[in-house]
Each structure stands twice: as C-alpha cells, then as structure tokens.
Short mmCIF file of C-alpha atoms in Angstrom, two decimals:
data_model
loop_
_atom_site.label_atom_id
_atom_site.label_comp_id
_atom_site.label_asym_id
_atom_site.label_seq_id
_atom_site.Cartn_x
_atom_site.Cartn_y
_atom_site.Cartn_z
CA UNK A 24 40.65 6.32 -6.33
CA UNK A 25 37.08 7.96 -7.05
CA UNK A 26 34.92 5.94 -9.68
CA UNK A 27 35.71 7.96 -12.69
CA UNK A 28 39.51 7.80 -12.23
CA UNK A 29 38.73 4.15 -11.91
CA UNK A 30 36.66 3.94 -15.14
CA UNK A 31 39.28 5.95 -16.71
CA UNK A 32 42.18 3.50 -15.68
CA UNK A 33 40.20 0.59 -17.08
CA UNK A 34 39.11 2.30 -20.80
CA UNK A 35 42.63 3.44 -21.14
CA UNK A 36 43.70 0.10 -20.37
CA UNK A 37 41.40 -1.45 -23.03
CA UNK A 38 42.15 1.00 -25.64
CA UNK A 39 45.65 0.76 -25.59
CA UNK A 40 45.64 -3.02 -25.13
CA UNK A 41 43.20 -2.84 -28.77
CA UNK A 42 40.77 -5.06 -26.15
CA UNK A 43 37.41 -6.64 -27.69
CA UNK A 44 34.79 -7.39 -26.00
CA UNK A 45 32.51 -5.76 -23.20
CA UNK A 46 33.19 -3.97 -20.05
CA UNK A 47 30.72 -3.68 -17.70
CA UNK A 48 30.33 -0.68 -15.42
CA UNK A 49 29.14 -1.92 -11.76
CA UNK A 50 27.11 1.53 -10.26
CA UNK A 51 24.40 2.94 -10.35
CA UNK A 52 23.07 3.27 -13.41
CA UNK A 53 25.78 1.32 -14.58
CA UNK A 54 25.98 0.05 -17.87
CA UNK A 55 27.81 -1.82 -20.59
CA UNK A 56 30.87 -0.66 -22.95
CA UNK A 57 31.31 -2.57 -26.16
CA UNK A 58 34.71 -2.28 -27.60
CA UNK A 59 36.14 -3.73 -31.23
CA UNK A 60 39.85 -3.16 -31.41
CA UNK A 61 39.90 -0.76 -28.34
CA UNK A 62 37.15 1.44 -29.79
CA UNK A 63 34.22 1.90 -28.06
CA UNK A 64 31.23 0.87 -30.80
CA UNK A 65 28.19 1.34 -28.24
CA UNK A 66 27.30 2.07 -24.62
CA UNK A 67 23.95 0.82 -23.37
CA UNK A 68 22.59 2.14 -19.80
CA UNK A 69 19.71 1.30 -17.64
CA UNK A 70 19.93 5.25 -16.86
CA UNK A 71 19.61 6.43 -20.83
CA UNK A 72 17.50 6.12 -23.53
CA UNK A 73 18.36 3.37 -26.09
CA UNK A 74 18.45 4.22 -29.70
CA UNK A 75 14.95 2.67 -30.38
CA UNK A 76 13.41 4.91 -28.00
CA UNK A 77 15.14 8.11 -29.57
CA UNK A 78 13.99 7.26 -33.12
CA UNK A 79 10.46 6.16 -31.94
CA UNK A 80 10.11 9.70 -30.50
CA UNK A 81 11.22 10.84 -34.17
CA UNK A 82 7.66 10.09 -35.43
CA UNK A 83 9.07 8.83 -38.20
CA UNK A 84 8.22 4.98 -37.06
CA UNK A 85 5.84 3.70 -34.74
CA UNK A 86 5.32 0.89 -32.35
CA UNK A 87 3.79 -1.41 -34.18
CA UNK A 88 5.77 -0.70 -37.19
CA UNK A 89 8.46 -1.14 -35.08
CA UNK A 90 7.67 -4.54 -33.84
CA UNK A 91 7.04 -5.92 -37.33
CA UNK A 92 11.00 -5.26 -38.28
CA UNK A 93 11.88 -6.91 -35.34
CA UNK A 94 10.15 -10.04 -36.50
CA UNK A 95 11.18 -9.33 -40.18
CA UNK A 96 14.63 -9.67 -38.44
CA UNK A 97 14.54 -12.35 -36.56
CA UNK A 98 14.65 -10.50 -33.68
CA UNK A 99 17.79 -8.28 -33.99
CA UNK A 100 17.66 -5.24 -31.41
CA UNK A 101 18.32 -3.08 -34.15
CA UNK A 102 16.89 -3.72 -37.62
CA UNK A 103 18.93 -1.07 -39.59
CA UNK A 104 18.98 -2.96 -43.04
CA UNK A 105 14.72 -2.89 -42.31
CA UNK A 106 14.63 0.68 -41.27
CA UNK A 107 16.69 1.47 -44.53
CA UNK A 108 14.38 -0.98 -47.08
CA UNK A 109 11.12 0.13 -45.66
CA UNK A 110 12.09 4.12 -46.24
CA UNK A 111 11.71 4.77 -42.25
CA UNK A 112 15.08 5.97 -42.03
CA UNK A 113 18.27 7.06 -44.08
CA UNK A 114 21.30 5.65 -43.20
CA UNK A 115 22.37 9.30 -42.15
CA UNK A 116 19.69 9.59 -39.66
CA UNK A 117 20.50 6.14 -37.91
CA UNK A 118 24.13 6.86 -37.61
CA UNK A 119 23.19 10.06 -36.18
CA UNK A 120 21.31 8.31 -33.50
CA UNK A 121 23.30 5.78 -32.74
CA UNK A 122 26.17 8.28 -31.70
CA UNK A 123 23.69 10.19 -29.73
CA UNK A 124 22.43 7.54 -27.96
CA UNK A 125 26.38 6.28 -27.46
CA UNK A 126 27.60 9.74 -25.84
CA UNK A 127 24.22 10.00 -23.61
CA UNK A 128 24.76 6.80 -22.53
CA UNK A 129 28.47 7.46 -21.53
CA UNK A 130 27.32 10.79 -19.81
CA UNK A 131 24.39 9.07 -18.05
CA UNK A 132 27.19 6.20 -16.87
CA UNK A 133 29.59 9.10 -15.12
CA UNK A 134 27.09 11.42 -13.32
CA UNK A 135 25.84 8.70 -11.83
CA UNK A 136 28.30 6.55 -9.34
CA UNK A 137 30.85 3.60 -10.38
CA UNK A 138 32.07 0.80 -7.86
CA UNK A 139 34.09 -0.99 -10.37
CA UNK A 140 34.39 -2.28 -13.38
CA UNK A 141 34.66 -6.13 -15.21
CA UNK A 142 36.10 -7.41 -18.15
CA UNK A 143 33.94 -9.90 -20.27
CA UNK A 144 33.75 -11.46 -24.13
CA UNK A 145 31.37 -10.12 -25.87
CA UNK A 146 28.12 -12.15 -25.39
CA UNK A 147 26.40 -10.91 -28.66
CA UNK A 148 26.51 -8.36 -31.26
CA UNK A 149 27.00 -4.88 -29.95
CA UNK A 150 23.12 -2.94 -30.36
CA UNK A 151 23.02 -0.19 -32.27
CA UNK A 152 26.72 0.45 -32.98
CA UNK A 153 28.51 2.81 -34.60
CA UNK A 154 30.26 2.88 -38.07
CA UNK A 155 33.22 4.27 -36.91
CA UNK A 156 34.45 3.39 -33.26
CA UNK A 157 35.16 5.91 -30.98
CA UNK A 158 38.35 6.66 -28.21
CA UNK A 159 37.18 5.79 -24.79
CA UNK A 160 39.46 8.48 -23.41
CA UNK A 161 37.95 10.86 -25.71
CA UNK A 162 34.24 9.95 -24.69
CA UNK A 163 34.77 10.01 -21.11
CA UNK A 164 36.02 13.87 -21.35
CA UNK A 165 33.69 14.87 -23.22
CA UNK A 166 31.09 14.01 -20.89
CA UNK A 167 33.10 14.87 -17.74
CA UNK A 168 32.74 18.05 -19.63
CA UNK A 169 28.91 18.15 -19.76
CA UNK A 170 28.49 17.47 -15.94
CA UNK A 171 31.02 19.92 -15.44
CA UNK A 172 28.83 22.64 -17.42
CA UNK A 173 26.04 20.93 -15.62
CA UNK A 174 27.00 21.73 -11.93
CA UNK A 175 27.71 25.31 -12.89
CA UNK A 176 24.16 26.05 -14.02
CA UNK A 177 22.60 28.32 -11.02
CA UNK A 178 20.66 25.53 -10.44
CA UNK A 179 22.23 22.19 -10.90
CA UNK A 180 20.74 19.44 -11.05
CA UNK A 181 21.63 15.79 -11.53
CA UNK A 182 19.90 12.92 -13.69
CA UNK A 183 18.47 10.76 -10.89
CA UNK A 184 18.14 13.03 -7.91
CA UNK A 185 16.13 16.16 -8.37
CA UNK A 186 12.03 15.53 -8.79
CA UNK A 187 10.71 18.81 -10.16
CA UNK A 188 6.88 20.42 -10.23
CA UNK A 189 5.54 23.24 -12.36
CA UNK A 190 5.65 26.15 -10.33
CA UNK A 191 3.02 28.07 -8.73
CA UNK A 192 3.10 31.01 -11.58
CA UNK A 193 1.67 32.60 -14.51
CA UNK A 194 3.32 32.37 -18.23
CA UNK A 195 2.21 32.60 -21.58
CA UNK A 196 1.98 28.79 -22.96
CA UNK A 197 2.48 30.24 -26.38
CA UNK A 198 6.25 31.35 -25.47
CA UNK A 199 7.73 27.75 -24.38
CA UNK A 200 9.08 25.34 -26.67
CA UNK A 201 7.92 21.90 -27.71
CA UNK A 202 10.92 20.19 -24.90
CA UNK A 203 9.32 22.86 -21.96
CA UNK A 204 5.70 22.25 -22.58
CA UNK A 205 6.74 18.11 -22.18
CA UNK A 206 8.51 18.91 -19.21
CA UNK A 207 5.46 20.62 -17.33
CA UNK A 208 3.00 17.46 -18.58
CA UNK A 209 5.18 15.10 -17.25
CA UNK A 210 7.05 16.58 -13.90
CA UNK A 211 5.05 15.68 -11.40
CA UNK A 212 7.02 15.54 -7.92
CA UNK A 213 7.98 12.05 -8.40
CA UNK A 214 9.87 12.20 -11.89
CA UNK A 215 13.70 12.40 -11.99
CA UNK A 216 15.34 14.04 -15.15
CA UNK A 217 16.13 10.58 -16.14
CA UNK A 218 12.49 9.42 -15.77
CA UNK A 219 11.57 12.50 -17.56
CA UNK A 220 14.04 11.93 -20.12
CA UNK A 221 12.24 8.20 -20.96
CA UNK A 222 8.87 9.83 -20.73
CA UNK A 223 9.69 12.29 -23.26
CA UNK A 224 12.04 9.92 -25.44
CA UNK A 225 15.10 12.10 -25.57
CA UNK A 226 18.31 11.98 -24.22
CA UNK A 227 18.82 12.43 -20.22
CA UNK A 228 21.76 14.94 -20.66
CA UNK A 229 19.11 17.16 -22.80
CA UNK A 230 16.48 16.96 -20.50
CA UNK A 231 18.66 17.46 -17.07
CA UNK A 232 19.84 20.65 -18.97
CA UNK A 233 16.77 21.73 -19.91
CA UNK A 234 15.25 20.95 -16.37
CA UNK A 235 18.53 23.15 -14.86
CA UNK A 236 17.06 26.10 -16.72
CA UNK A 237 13.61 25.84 -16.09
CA UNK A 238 14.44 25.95 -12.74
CA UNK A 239 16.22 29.04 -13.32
CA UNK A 240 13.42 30.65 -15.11
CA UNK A 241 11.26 30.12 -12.32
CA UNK A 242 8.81 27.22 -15.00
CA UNK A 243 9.96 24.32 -12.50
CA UNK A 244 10.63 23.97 -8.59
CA UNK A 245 11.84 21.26 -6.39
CA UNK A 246 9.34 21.03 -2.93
CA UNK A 247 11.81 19.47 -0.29
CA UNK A 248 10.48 15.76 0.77
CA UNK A 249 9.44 15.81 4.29
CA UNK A 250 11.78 14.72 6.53
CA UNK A 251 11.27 11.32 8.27
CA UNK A 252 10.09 11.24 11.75
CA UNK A 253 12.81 9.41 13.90
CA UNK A 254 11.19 6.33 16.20
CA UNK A 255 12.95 5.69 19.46
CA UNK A 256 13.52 2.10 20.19
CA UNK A 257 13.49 0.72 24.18
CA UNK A 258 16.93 0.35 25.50
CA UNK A 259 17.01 -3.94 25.19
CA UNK A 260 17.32 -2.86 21.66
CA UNK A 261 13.89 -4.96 20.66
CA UNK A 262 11.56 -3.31 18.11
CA UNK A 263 8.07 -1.99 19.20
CA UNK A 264 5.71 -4.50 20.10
CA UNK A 265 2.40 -4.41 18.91
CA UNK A 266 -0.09 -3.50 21.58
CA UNK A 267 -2.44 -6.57 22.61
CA UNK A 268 -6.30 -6.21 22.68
CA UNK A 269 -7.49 -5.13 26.46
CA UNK A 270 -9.53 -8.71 27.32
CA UNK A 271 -12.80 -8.42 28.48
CA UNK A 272 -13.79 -7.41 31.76
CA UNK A 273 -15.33 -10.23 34.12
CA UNK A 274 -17.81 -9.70 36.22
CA UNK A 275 -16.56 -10.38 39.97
CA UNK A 276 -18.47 -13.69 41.01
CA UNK A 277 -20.44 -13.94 44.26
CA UNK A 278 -18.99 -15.52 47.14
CA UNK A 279 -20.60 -18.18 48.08
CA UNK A 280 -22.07 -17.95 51.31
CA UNK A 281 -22.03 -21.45 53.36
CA UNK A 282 -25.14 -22.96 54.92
CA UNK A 283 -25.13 -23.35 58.54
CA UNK A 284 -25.04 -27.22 59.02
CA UNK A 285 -27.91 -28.52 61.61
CA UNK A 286 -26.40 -30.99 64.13
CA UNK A 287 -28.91 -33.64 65.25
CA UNK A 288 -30.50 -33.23 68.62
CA UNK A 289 -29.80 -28.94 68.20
CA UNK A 290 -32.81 -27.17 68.45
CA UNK A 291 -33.46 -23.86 66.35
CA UNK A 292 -32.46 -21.48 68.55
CA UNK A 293 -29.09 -23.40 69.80
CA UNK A 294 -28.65 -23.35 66.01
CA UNK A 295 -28.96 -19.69 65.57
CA UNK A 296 -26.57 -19.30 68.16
CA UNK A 297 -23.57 -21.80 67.19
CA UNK A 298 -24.19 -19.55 63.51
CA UNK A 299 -23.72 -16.45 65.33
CA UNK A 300 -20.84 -17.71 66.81
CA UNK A 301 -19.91 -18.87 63.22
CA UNK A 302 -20.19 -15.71 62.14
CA UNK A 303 -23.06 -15.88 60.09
CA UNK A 304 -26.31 -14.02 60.71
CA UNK A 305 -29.43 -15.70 62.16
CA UNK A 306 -31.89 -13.20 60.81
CA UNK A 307 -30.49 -14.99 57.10
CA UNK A 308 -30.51 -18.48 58.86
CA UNK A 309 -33.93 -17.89 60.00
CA UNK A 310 -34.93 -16.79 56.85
CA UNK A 311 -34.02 -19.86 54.72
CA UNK A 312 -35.80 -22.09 57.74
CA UNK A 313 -38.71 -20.57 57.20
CA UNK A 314 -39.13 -18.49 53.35
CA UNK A 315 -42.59 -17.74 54.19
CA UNK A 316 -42.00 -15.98 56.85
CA UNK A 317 -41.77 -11.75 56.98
#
C-alpha cells in the first residue's frame, strides 16, 4: 500500500467513524490533521505556510502589530477576535485564509512522502480553523488533483526537490508579475519551491506552479549538482587513515673508533704492530702518541 492509499484508508476511517481529535501524518513534511466530528477543521505542515505567515504577507498587519495581539490574547496562535476589533482584518478575509492555508497544507502533506499515520486526542485547540469543517476524502482529491496537474506541466517540478536560478537571459523586467519578480530575488541555487514559498509568504502549491512555468518560459533553470566523487576503501574494510608526519631525519652518528690499549713492558713500535694486527692504523696511533708531530 503506497502512502496516499494509506492516508486515504485512515481519513476515511476517521470520517466515517465522526472521529475527534488529531491525526498525525509521519513523512516527510508530515503534518497534523485536526478533525471535530470527522471533519477536518485545520491541517498544519512543517512543509506549508501557516495562516499567520499568509496574512503577514497581506500587508495588511505587521510583525510587531502582530506580536502585540498575541499578548492581547494571551498567547492564542491565532487572535481572530483581535484581528477583527483592531480593523486588521474582516472576518471574510480570515476565513478565506484559513481555508487556503488548510488545502495548501493538505497538498504540501501528499506530494511529499507518508510512512504512516497515528491517532491522538487533541492536545489543544485546533490553529486557525475553519468555520465550516471540511470531508477528508474530499480534500485529499482535490489535491491529488493539483500534483496531478503538477507533473504534467513540461517541466514538473516538486515542492522540496528542484533548486532553481535565474537564467542566463535577457527580458524586459517591466513584463513579469509581482509573484515572478519574487521568484528571481529569492532563487538562488539552494532554494526549494517550498523554501521559496516561506520566503515569499504564499502558499507552496502557488509557488511550485509558478516555478513549473518559469521554467518553461526559459525565466528559471535548474544547474545539475555535481556528482559526488566515489572514495575507495582498502579491502580490511577500515576507513582511510590519516597520514602521519615524516619524523625528522637523524644524522648518522660516528662510530667510535677504539684506542689501541698499551700493554706494560711494549715498546712503541711492538705497539704499532699488535694495532696493525688489530686492524687499526699506526699512522692514526702514531698520531695521537705524538699530536705535535707532522
């Protein structure tokens, strides 16, 4: 069973059982399901933006504005009654965002891979969620459908594994839109459309589609990563030992040459000769006898 059949088994399973409480997607991104009566009232992913980040990129609220509801609160992820008293947003607006943040989430969840999934109370109140719960069957397929339009682009791309550059070419600045010109800033070899998606503060399934056709129009490229040079390792199977310093040469030290010993009673020359026969010169014996002489 592939991980969105798997998925699928599990949110049918809550939605017909009218389950409550979270299910949490194990995968990478991942990410968390929150379900009231077998509706699915938010989705929160590691590999989408959340709701705050969407309506910060609005304009119409700023960080630090932002901050001070959150305090105001008490600390509730989502200050909706603030956003509403302060004039930031409409109620309109935030439900709009919420659901966008909700299905981006869901389509971020199934592009990317699932390894299972767990069953949990909830541990808190859902963030962000929506008015009106949604049918997890329902949300799945519609974002099976958007990878499915995805990967028939010319050039599909995925949300974490393409890392695009401006190309090499000429084009009138004037003729891009506001998401294009964002796209060039920010793509910079190492970005995914997911990082580029939290750069930008819109939602990954816009920006992967966006990056698809810029690639297509020749705006964006993808430069192939090198490819990694293999190492051999010896045959015992040990790793590659670091190479030791080469220790100093020594100079070779002198043998020593031994004295002739005198015998008592031996005259010079009957020493000379017993060194000769010793094997050591008498010309050298002579000469340490007698240093003044030449």
């Amino acid at each position: 069973m592939s991980g969105y059949e798997l998925l699928a088994r599990d949110l049918a399973a809550c939605g017909r059982e009218g389950f409550t409480g979270e299910l949490r997607v194990l995968g990478s991104p991942g990410g968390t399901f929150h379900l009231h009566g077998g509706l699915v009232v938010a989705v929160e992913s590691p590999g989408a933006p959340a709701p705050e980040a969407l309506l910060l990129r609005s304009g119409r609220i700023d960080g630090e504005e932002w901050a001070g509801l959150v305090r105001e609160s008490g600390g509730a992820r989502w200050p909706a009654a603030g956003l509403i008293a302060h004039g930031y947003a409409g109620a309109a607006q935030l439900r709009v965002v919420c659901a966008m943040a909700l299905q981006d989430a869901v389509f971020a969840v199934v592009a990317g891979s699932v390894d299972g999934c767990e069953r949990g109370p909830a541990t808190g109140p859902p963030p962000a969620p929506v008015a009106v719960g949604e049918p997890p069957t329902r949300l799945l397929q519609v974002a099976s459908r958007k990878l499915g339009a995805l990967l028939e682009q010319p050039y599909p791309v995925r949300p974490d594994r393409e890392r695009p550059v401006p190309a090499s070419l000429s084009y009138a600045a004037g003729r891009l839109g506001p998401l294009q010109r964002e796209l060039l800033a920010h793509a910079d070899g190492r970005c995914t459309a997911r990082d580029l998606a939290f750069r930008t503060g819109r939602g990954v399934y816009t920006v992967t589609v966006e990056v698809a056709r810029m690639l297509g129009e020749g705006l964006l490229e993808c430069v192939d990563a090198p490819r990694p040079i293999p190492v051999r390792l010896p045959p015992d199977g040990h790793g590659i030992r670091p190479r030791e310093p080469a220790s100093p040469r020594q100079p070779p030290v002198p043998e020593a040459t031994t004295l002739p010993r005198r015998r008592p009673g031996a005259s010079g020359i009957n020493e000379a000769l017993t060194t000769e026969r010793n094997g050591t010169g008498w010309k050298e014996f002579f000469r340490l006898r007698n240093p003044t002489a030449k």
